[in-house]
Amino acid sequence: MDLLLAAVLALLAIAAATAFAPKLGVAAPLLLVLVGLGVGLLPIVPAFEVDPEWIIAGVLPPLLYSAAVSMPAMEFRRDFGAISGLSVVLVVVTSVLLGLLFAWLIPDLGIAAGIALGAIVSPTDAVATSIVKRLGVSPRVVAMLDGESLLNDASALVLLRSAIAGMAATVSLWSVAGSFVYSVVLAAVIGVVIGWVNLRVRARVMNPTVNTVISFTMPFLASIPAEHFGASGLVAAVVAGLVTGRGAAKFLSPQHRLSDAQNWRTVELVLEGAVFLIMGLELTAIVDDVETAHSGAWHAAGLAAIALAATILIRAAYVAPLFAGLARRAKRAEGIREFIRTKQQTNPGAAIPVHPKASPAQADRMRSMFRRRVADIDYYLDERLGWREGTVVVWAGMRGVVTLAAAQTLPSDTPNRSLLVFIAFLVAIGSLLIQGGTLPWLVRWVMPARDPEDGAAERRELRHVLQSAAMTELSGSEDPAIRAMAERMRAAWQLSNQEGVGEDSAEELAEVEGADASAGASAGAAPPAESQPGPEASQRRLVDPERVRQLRLRMIRAQRDALLDARDEGRFSAASLSAALEDLDAEQISIELKAIE
């Protein structure tokens, strides 16, 4: 009963902190740590400690899986080189340099334990991405921070596990490197298989509630086998999430995806809040141990301040040459784009390289790959990265929930464990307070305001793609009435795209024309009565709702396929595609619910 009451109170505390934190102007994790600390100071509360295995095996896999599912696949692919460098190379460099620093500052700590602490404080947290998204930062910067916080968690924890093994035995650098590569490669294979099976199985489950329950098992179905074979369960969970997120729009129904998104947001809120709350509860005992067995809390605070400053400096030293290389890449891309434009102007057919002996399907794939390459070049040029974006990336590298969770995975018999956990805690909280608190001001200072017309132009182009997909679907029908409806809708949309017609009124016009034409098509009649002689108007028959509904669902499916093709070719931003897909999903759900009624 006591455990049940504690769980209920914890959920209420997480909900209250999340609701009131924006009004108080502080981060919800900080409120939860303070609540946990206050509860831990009560004399009636016993000493609190969580088995580290519960954190590493029960909390982190679903957190990373959920983040991976929502990761924009196209932006992730385009900057995979930079993201992998930030996620792996920077983590390794930071861990080793901090390990040497800690081994020098803390007597009798040892290199292995120092690298373990470096691996704990090296991964960045996704909370930075949630902050910069609200500040109008370049989508490319957001995607880069998102991908980094997703992958560096797994790489840091793999390195942490190797360092812990190094504390117990003598290991060579090559054995650690071999173990790292083995863990990542095998885990990636397992993650791909689980993600593929996940989509195929859930596509056949019609009940959204059952479908969501199955999705809750996926991070564990990926991580448990990987851990059994000595690989990284976290990498497996991340890869499974990436595969699932990539194919969800194709294999899962809108109801399933909507249910998934809502439920996984709840899971993220509870798990992240629980980690910070638990850290606050454990903090009292940790501080007491640090005061008793070590040089005191103030000494640990000084070490944490040095560590935080070192992480920022190391990150800046890595990001500066990385962004310089990306700038050179953009210059090369500009030359390639000018060459392509020149070829298209002189000979449009020669601009798309297609082998003369290629089959029609192969030719389509070649054209699609070429369009994707051109879209990539446009993306690199439209979303250029300079010193402004680099400054934001450096300062947004704050630590958070993964650092706290990783610190608690240190074995209980680790030398100086309380000191190491306390340093990790102070680094995480300090970065959230200092970097998180000043990040909005920094972004406003270094980043120019984005032109809202850029987004409006993209939305207009995407709207045209959706209209064309609907027209193609209807024009291919064998029913003359449906083809007539398509022509009326085409005329309405052409009128809406003319200069001087507002976007809202244009959508209303297309809607009216489509509804009138649908009525005629569903009855098998000619165009609406307005275009017919007066005596023939009475010949219009009643609308068949089921036929209209099926017709609109066909149009939605065609439009969704067009969106997925545009996503694969990288023609639009992830935000615009996601918004358009959500609109189609909402319309499909509405139509299907009306049919049930």
mmCIF file of C-alpha atoms in Angstrom, residues 171-388:
data_model
loop_
_atom_site.group_PDB
_atom_site.id
_atom_site.type_symbol
_atom_site.label_atom_id
_atom_site.label_comp_id
_atom_site.label_asym_id
_atom_site.label_seq_id
_atom_site.Cartn_x
_atom_site.Cartn_y
_atom_site.Cartn_z
ATOM 1 C CA VAL A 171 41.696 -4.130 -20.837
ATOM 2 C CA SER A 172 43.467 -2.844 -23.923
ATOM 3 C CA LEU A 173 42.418 -0.018 -26.159
ATOM 4 C CA TRP A 174 41.850 -2.422 -29.032
ATOM 5 C CA SER A 175 39.593 -4.651 -26.956
ATOM 6 C CA VAL A 176 37.496 -1.652 -25.946
ATOM 7 C CA ALA A 177 37.296 -0.459 -29.585
ATOM 8 C CA GLY A 178 36.386 -3.954 -30.784
ATOM 9 C CA SER A 179 33.714 -4.275 -28.114
ATOM 10 C CA PHE A 180 32.311 -0.878 -29.101
ATOM 11 C CA VAL A 181 32.069 -1.756 -32.811
ATOM 12 C CA TYR A 182 30.576 -5.187 -32.056
ATOM 13 C CA SER A 183 27.974 -3.676 -29.716
ATOM 14 C CA VAL A 184 26.883 -1.046 -32.217
ATOM 15 C CA VAL A 185 26.824 -3.183 -35.388
ATOM 16 C CA LEU A 186 24.991 -6.170 -33.887
ATOM 17 C CA ALA A 187 22.543 -3.882 -32.107
ATOM 18 C CA ALA A 188 21.826 -2.019 -35.361
ATOM 19 C CA VAL A 189 21.035 -5.293 -37.141
ATOM 20 C CA ILE A 190 18.698 -6.390 -34.347
ATOM 21 C CA GLY A 191 17.026 -2.970 -34.325
ATOM 22 C CA VAL A 192 16.365 -3.074 -38.084
ATOM 23 C CA VAL A 193 14.810 -6.546 -37.817
ATOM 24 C CA ILE A 194 12.602 -5.597 -34.857
ATOM 25 C CA GLY A 195 11.508 -2.358 -36.525
ATOM 26 C CA TRP A 196 10.622 -4.173 -39.756
ATOM 27 C CA VAL A 197 8.656 -6.881 -37.932
ATOM 28 C CA ASN A 198 6.972 -4.234 -35.784
ATOM 29 C CA LEU A 199 5.520 -2.435 -38.813
ATOM 30 C CA ARG A 200 4.347 -5.604 -40.564
ATOM 31 C CA VAL A 201 2.673 -7.062 -37.485
ATOM 32 C CA ARG A 202 0.983 -3.878 -36.338
ATOM 33 C CA ALA A 203 -0.294 -3.153 -39.850
ATOM 34 C CA ARG A 204 -2.530 -6.222 -39.411
ATOM 35 C CA VAL A 205 -3.863 -5.252 -35.976
ATOM 36 C CA MET A 206 -7.007 -3.168 -36.392
ATOM 37 C CA ASN A 207 -7.632 -2.187 -32.759
ATOM 38 C CA PRO A 208 -5.696 1.048 -31.971
ATOM 39 C CA THR A 209 -5.516 0.241 -28.245
ATOM 40 C CA VAL A 210 -4.036 -3.201 -28.873
ATOM 41 C CA ASN A 211 -1.723 -1.660 -31.431
ATOM 42 C CA THR A 212 -0.394 0.838 -28.884
ATOM 43 C CA VAL A 213 0.119 -1.904 -26.298
ATOM 44 C CA ILE A 214 2.222 -3.795 -28.839
ATOM 45 C CA SER A 215 4.227 -0.636 -29.534
ATOM 46 C CA PHE A 216 5.077 -0.358 -25.814
ATOM 47 C CA THR A 217 6.879 -3.708 -26.043
ATOM 48 C CA MET A 218 9.039 -2.774 -29.043
ATOM 49 C CA PRO A 219 11.928 -1.011 -27.247
ATOM 50 C CA PHE A 220 12.281 -3.991 -24.934
ATOM 51 C CA LEU A 221 11.949 -6.566 -27.728
ATOM 52 C CA ALA A 222 14.882 -4.770 -29.361
ATOM 53 C CA SER A 223 17.022 -4.125 -26.276
ATOM 54 C CA ILE A 224 16.684 -7.435 -24.412
ATOM 55 C CA PRO A 225 17.985 -9.705 -27.235
ATOM 56 C CA ALA A 226 20.764 -7.224 -27.962
ATOM 57 C CA GLU A 227 21.902 -7.239 -24.343
ATOM 58 C CA HIS A 228 21.691 -11.045 -24.298
ATOM 59 C CA PHE A 229 24.188 -11.267 -27.169
ATOM 60 C CA GLY A 230 26.510 -8.666 -25.648
ATOM 61 C CA ALA A 231 25.418 -5.778 -27.871
ATOM 62 C CA SER A 232 23.963 -2.411 -26.897
ATOM 63 C CA GLY A 233 20.274 -2.613 -26.083
ATOM 64 C CA LEU A 234 20.005 1.157 -26.348
ATOM 65 C CA VAL A 235 21.381 1.244 -29.897
ATOM 66 C CA ALA A 236 18.936 -1.518 -30.840
ATOM 67 C CA ALA A 237 16.029 0.468 -29.371
ATOM 68 C CA VAL A 238 17.104 3.612 -31.235
ATOM 69 C CA VAL A 239 17.418 1.823 -34.601
ATOM 70 C CA ALA A 240 14.071 0.076 -34.109
ATOM 71 C CA GLY A 241 12.513 3.474 -33.421
ATOM 72 C CA LEU A 242 14.069 5.008 -36.543
ATOM 73 C CA VAL A 243 12.775 2.175 -38.742
ATOM 74 C CA THR A 244 9.322 2.428 -37.166
ATOM 75 C CA GLY A 245 9.161 6.191 -37.547
ATOM 76 C CA ARG A 246 10.262 5.961 -41.170
ATOM 77 C CA GLY A 247 7.554 3.472 -42.174
ATOM 78 C CA ALA A 248 4.712 4.410 -39.813
ATOM 79 C CA ALA A 249 2.875 6.659 -42.283
ATOM 80 C CA LYS A 250 2.942 3.900 -44.890
ATOM 81 C CA PHE A 251 1.996 0.873 -42.796
ATOM 82 C CA LEU A 252 -0.025 2.201 -39.845
ATOM 83 C CA SER A 253 -3.435 3.810 -39.971
ATOM 84 C CA PRO A 254 -3.998 7.402 -38.798
ATOM 85 C CA GLN A 255 -5.816 6.156 -35.699
ATOM 86 C CA HIS A 256 -2.853 3.971 -34.757
ATOM 87 C CA ARG A 257 -0.325 6.764 -35.255
ATOM 88 C CA LEU A 258 -2.416 9.301 -33.350
ATOM 89 C CA SER A 259 -2.879 6.866 -30.462
ATOM 90 C CA ASP A 260 0.845 6.096 -30.481
ATOM 91 C CA ALA A 261 1.866 9.751 -30.394
ATOM 92 C CA GLN A 262 -0.418 10.638 -27.499
ATOM 93 C CA ASN A 263 0.472 7.629 -25.386
ATOM 94 C CA TRP A 264 4.213 7.855 -25.982
ATOM 95 C CA ARG A 265 4.210 11.536 -25.003
ATOM 96 C CA THR A 266 2.661 10.466 -21.708
ATOM 97 C CA VAL A 267 5.291 7.754 -21.260
ATOM 98 C CA GLU A 268 8.090 10.243 -21.931
ATOM 99 C CA LEU A 269 6.650 12.706 -19.417
ATOM 100 C CA VAL A 270 6.344 10.094 -16.681
ATOM 101 C CA LEU A 271 9.732 8.441 -17.198
ATOM 102 C CA GLU A 272 11.734 11.665 -17.519
ATOM 103 C CA GLY A 273 9.959 13.165 -14.527
ATOM 104 C CA ALA A 274 10.525 10.008 -12.496
ATOM 105 C CA VAL A 275 14.283 10.116 -13.111
ATOM 106 C CA PHE A 276 14.582 13.698 -11.857
ATOM 107 C CA LEU A 277 12.293 12.992 -8.918
ATOM 108 C CA ILE A 278 14.303 9.922 -7.940
ATOM 109 C CA MET A 279 17.506 11.913 -8.213
ATOM 110 C CA GLY A 280 16.126 14.464 -5.762
ATOM 111 C CA LEU A 281 15.120 11.696 -3.343
ATOM 112 C CA GLU A 282 18.580 10.108 -3.490
ATOM 113 C CA LEU A 283 20.417 13.413 -3.272
ATOM 114 C CA THR A 284 20.208 13.701 0.540
ATOM 115 C CA ALA A 285 22.004 10.401 1.107
ATOM 116 C CA ILE A 286 24.537 11.200 -1.633
ATOM 117 C CA VAL A 287 25.388 14.602 -0.117
ATOM 118 C CA ASP A 288 25.754 13.056 3.347
ATOM 119 C CA ASP A 289 28.131 10.437 1.964
ATOM 120 C CA VAL A 290 30.137 13.073 0.081
ATOM 121 C CA GLU A 291 30.438 15.192 3.232
ATOM 122 C CA THR A 292 31.509 12.179 5.303
ATOM 123 C CA ALA A 293 33.778 10.207 3.008
ATOM 124 C CA HIS A 294 35.189 12.908 0.723
ATOM 125 C CA SER A 295 36.294 16.521 0.787
ATOM 126 C CA GLY A 296 32.794 17.945 1.114
ATOM 127 C CA ALA A 297 29.999 19.142 -1.148
ATOM 128 C CA TRP A 298 31.721 22.439 -1.999
ATOM 129 C CA HIS A 299 34.779 20.589 -3.275
ATOM 130 C CA ALA A 300 32.503 18.441 -5.450
ATOM 131 C CA ALA A 301 30.751 21.589 -6.695
ATOM 132 C CA GLY A 302 34.107 23.024 -7.759
ATOM 133 C CA LEU A 303 34.940 19.839 -9.654
ATOM 134 C CA ALA A 304 31.523 19.956 -11.341
ATOM 135 C CA ALA A 305 32.074 23.585 -12.396
ATOM 136 C CA ILE A 306 35.426 22.658 -13.936
ATOM 137 C CA ALA A 307 33.825 19.694 -15.707
ATOM 138 C CA LEU A 308 30.982 21.814 -17.093
ATOM 139 C CA ALA A 309 33.387 24.453 -18.407
ATOM 140 C CA ALA A 310 35.539 21.727 -19.954
ATOM 141 C CA THR A 311 32.572 20.135 -21.754
ATOM 142 C CA ILE A 312 31.634 23.493 -23.301
ATOM 143 C CA LEU A 313 35.209 24.230 -24.395
ATOM 144 C CA ILE A 314 35.709 20.761 -25.882
ATOM 145 C CA ARG A 315 32.385 21.042 -27.702
ATOM 146 C CA ALA A 316 33.311 24.458 -29.117
ATOM 147 C CA ALA A 317 36.698 23.158 -30.272
ATOM 148 C CA TYR A 318 34.966 20.311 -32.135
ATOM 149 C CA VAL A 319 32.021 22.262 -33.602
ATOM 150 C CA ALA A 320 34.146 25.072 -35.073
ATOM 151 C CA PRO A 321 36.046 22.928 -37.624
ATOM 152 C CA LEU A 322 32.949 20.799 -38.216
ATOM 153 C CA PHE A 323 30.885 23.792 -39.308
ATOM 154 C CA ALA A 324 33.798 25.154 -41.346
ATOM 155 C CA GLY A 325 33.781 21.890 -43.291
ATOM 156 C CA LEU A 326 30.002 22.103 -43.769
ATOM 157 C CA ALA A 327 30.427 25.646 -45.126
ATOM 158 C CA ARG A 328 32.967 24.399 -47.697
ATOM 159 C CA ARG A 329 30.523 21.655 -48.637
ATOM 160 C CA ALA A 330 27.830 24.263 -49.245
ATOM 161 C CA LYS A 331 30.143 26.170 -51.594
ATOM 162 C CA ARG A 332 30.763 23.036 -53.629
ATOM 163 C CA ALA A 333 27.016 22.372 -53.708
ATOM 164 C CA GLU A 334 26.412 25.860 -55.065
ATOM 165 C CA GLY A 335 28.679 25.131 -58.030
ATOM 166 C CA ILE A 336 26.871 21.860 -58.680
ATOM 167 C CA ARG A 337 23.471 23.579 -58.591
ATOM 168 C CA GLU A 338 24.582 26.218 -61.099
ATOM 169 C CA PHE A 339 25.852 23.461 -63.410
ATOM 170 C CA ILE A 340 22.514 21.617 -63.176
ATOM 171 C CA ARG A 341 20.544 24.786 -63.863
ATOM 172 C CA THR A 342 22.654 25.528 -66.918
ATOM 173 C CA LYS A 343 22.097 22.000 -68.250
ATOM 174 C CA GLN A 344 18.344 22.233 -67.639
ATOM 175 C CA GLN A 345 18.121 25.526 -69.511
ATOM 176 C CA THR A 346 20.058 24.285 -72.536
ATOM 177 C CA ASN A 347 18.798 20.677 -72.676
ATOM 178 C CA PRO A 348 16.187 19.713 -70.035
ATOM 179 C CA GLY A 349 16.239 16.028 -70.917
ATOM 180 C CA ALA A 350 20.017 15.708 -70.530
ATOM 181 C CA ALA A 351 19.924 17.219 -67.052
ATOM 182 C CA ILE A 352 18.482 13.989 -65.604
ATOM 183 C CA PRO A 353 20.931 11.121 -66.168
ATOM 184 C CA VAL A 354 18.972 8.020 -67.206
ATOM 185 C CA HIS A 355 20.619 5.021 -68.822
ATOM 186 C CA PRO A 356 19.164 4.437 -72.314
ATOM 187 C CA LYS A 357 18.684 0.703 -71.632
ATOM 188 C CA ALA A 358 16.969 1.215 -68.268
ATOM 189 C CA SER A 359 13.476 -0.163 -67.776
ATOM 190 C CA PRO A 360 10.658 2.296 -66.975
ATOM 191 C CA ALA A 361 10.825 1.386 -63.272
ATOM 192 C CA GLN A 362 14.599 1.831 -63.208
ATOM 193 C CA ALA A 363 14.280 5.150 -65.040
ATOM 194 C CA ASP A 364 11.758 6.346 -62.454
ATOM 195 C CA ARG A 365 14.135 5.396 -59.628
ATOM 196 C CA MET A 366 17.021 7.211 -61.334
ATOM 197 C CA ARG A 367 14.910 10.343 -61.761
ATOM 198 C CA SER A 368 13.791 10.124 -58.156
ATOM 199 C CA MET A 369 17.384 9.781 -56.942
ATOM 200 C CA PHE A 370 18.384 12.730 -59.098
ATOM 201 C CA ARG A 371 15.554 14.874 -57.707
ATOM 202 C CA ARG A 372 16.595 13.856 -54.205
ATOM 203 C CA ARG A 373 20.153 14.918 -54.901
ATOM 204 C CA VAL A 374 18.984 18.270 -56.241
ATOM 205 C CA ALA A 375 16.730 18.706 -53.187
ATOM 206 C CA ASP A 376 19.689 17.923 -50.914
ATOM 207 C CA ILE A 377 21.748 20.616 -52.628
ATOM 208 C CA ASP A 378 18.922 23.138 -52.248
ATOM 209 C CA TYR A 379 18.645 22.192 -48.570
ATOM 210 C CA TYR A 380 22.361 22.728 -47.911
ATOM 211 C CA LEU A 381 22.214 26.127 -49.615
ATOM 212 C CA ASP A 382 18.917 27.318 -48.132
ATOM 213 C CA GLU A 383 19.892 26.163 -44.627
ATOM 214 C CA ARG A 384 23.503 27.298 -44.548
ATOM 215 C CA LEU A 385 25.441 26.836 -41.319
ATOM 216 C CA GLY A 386 27.776 29.571 -40.087
ATOM 217 C CA TRP A 387 29.194 30.896 -36.859
ATOM 218 C CA ARG A 388 25.734 31.924 -35.636
#
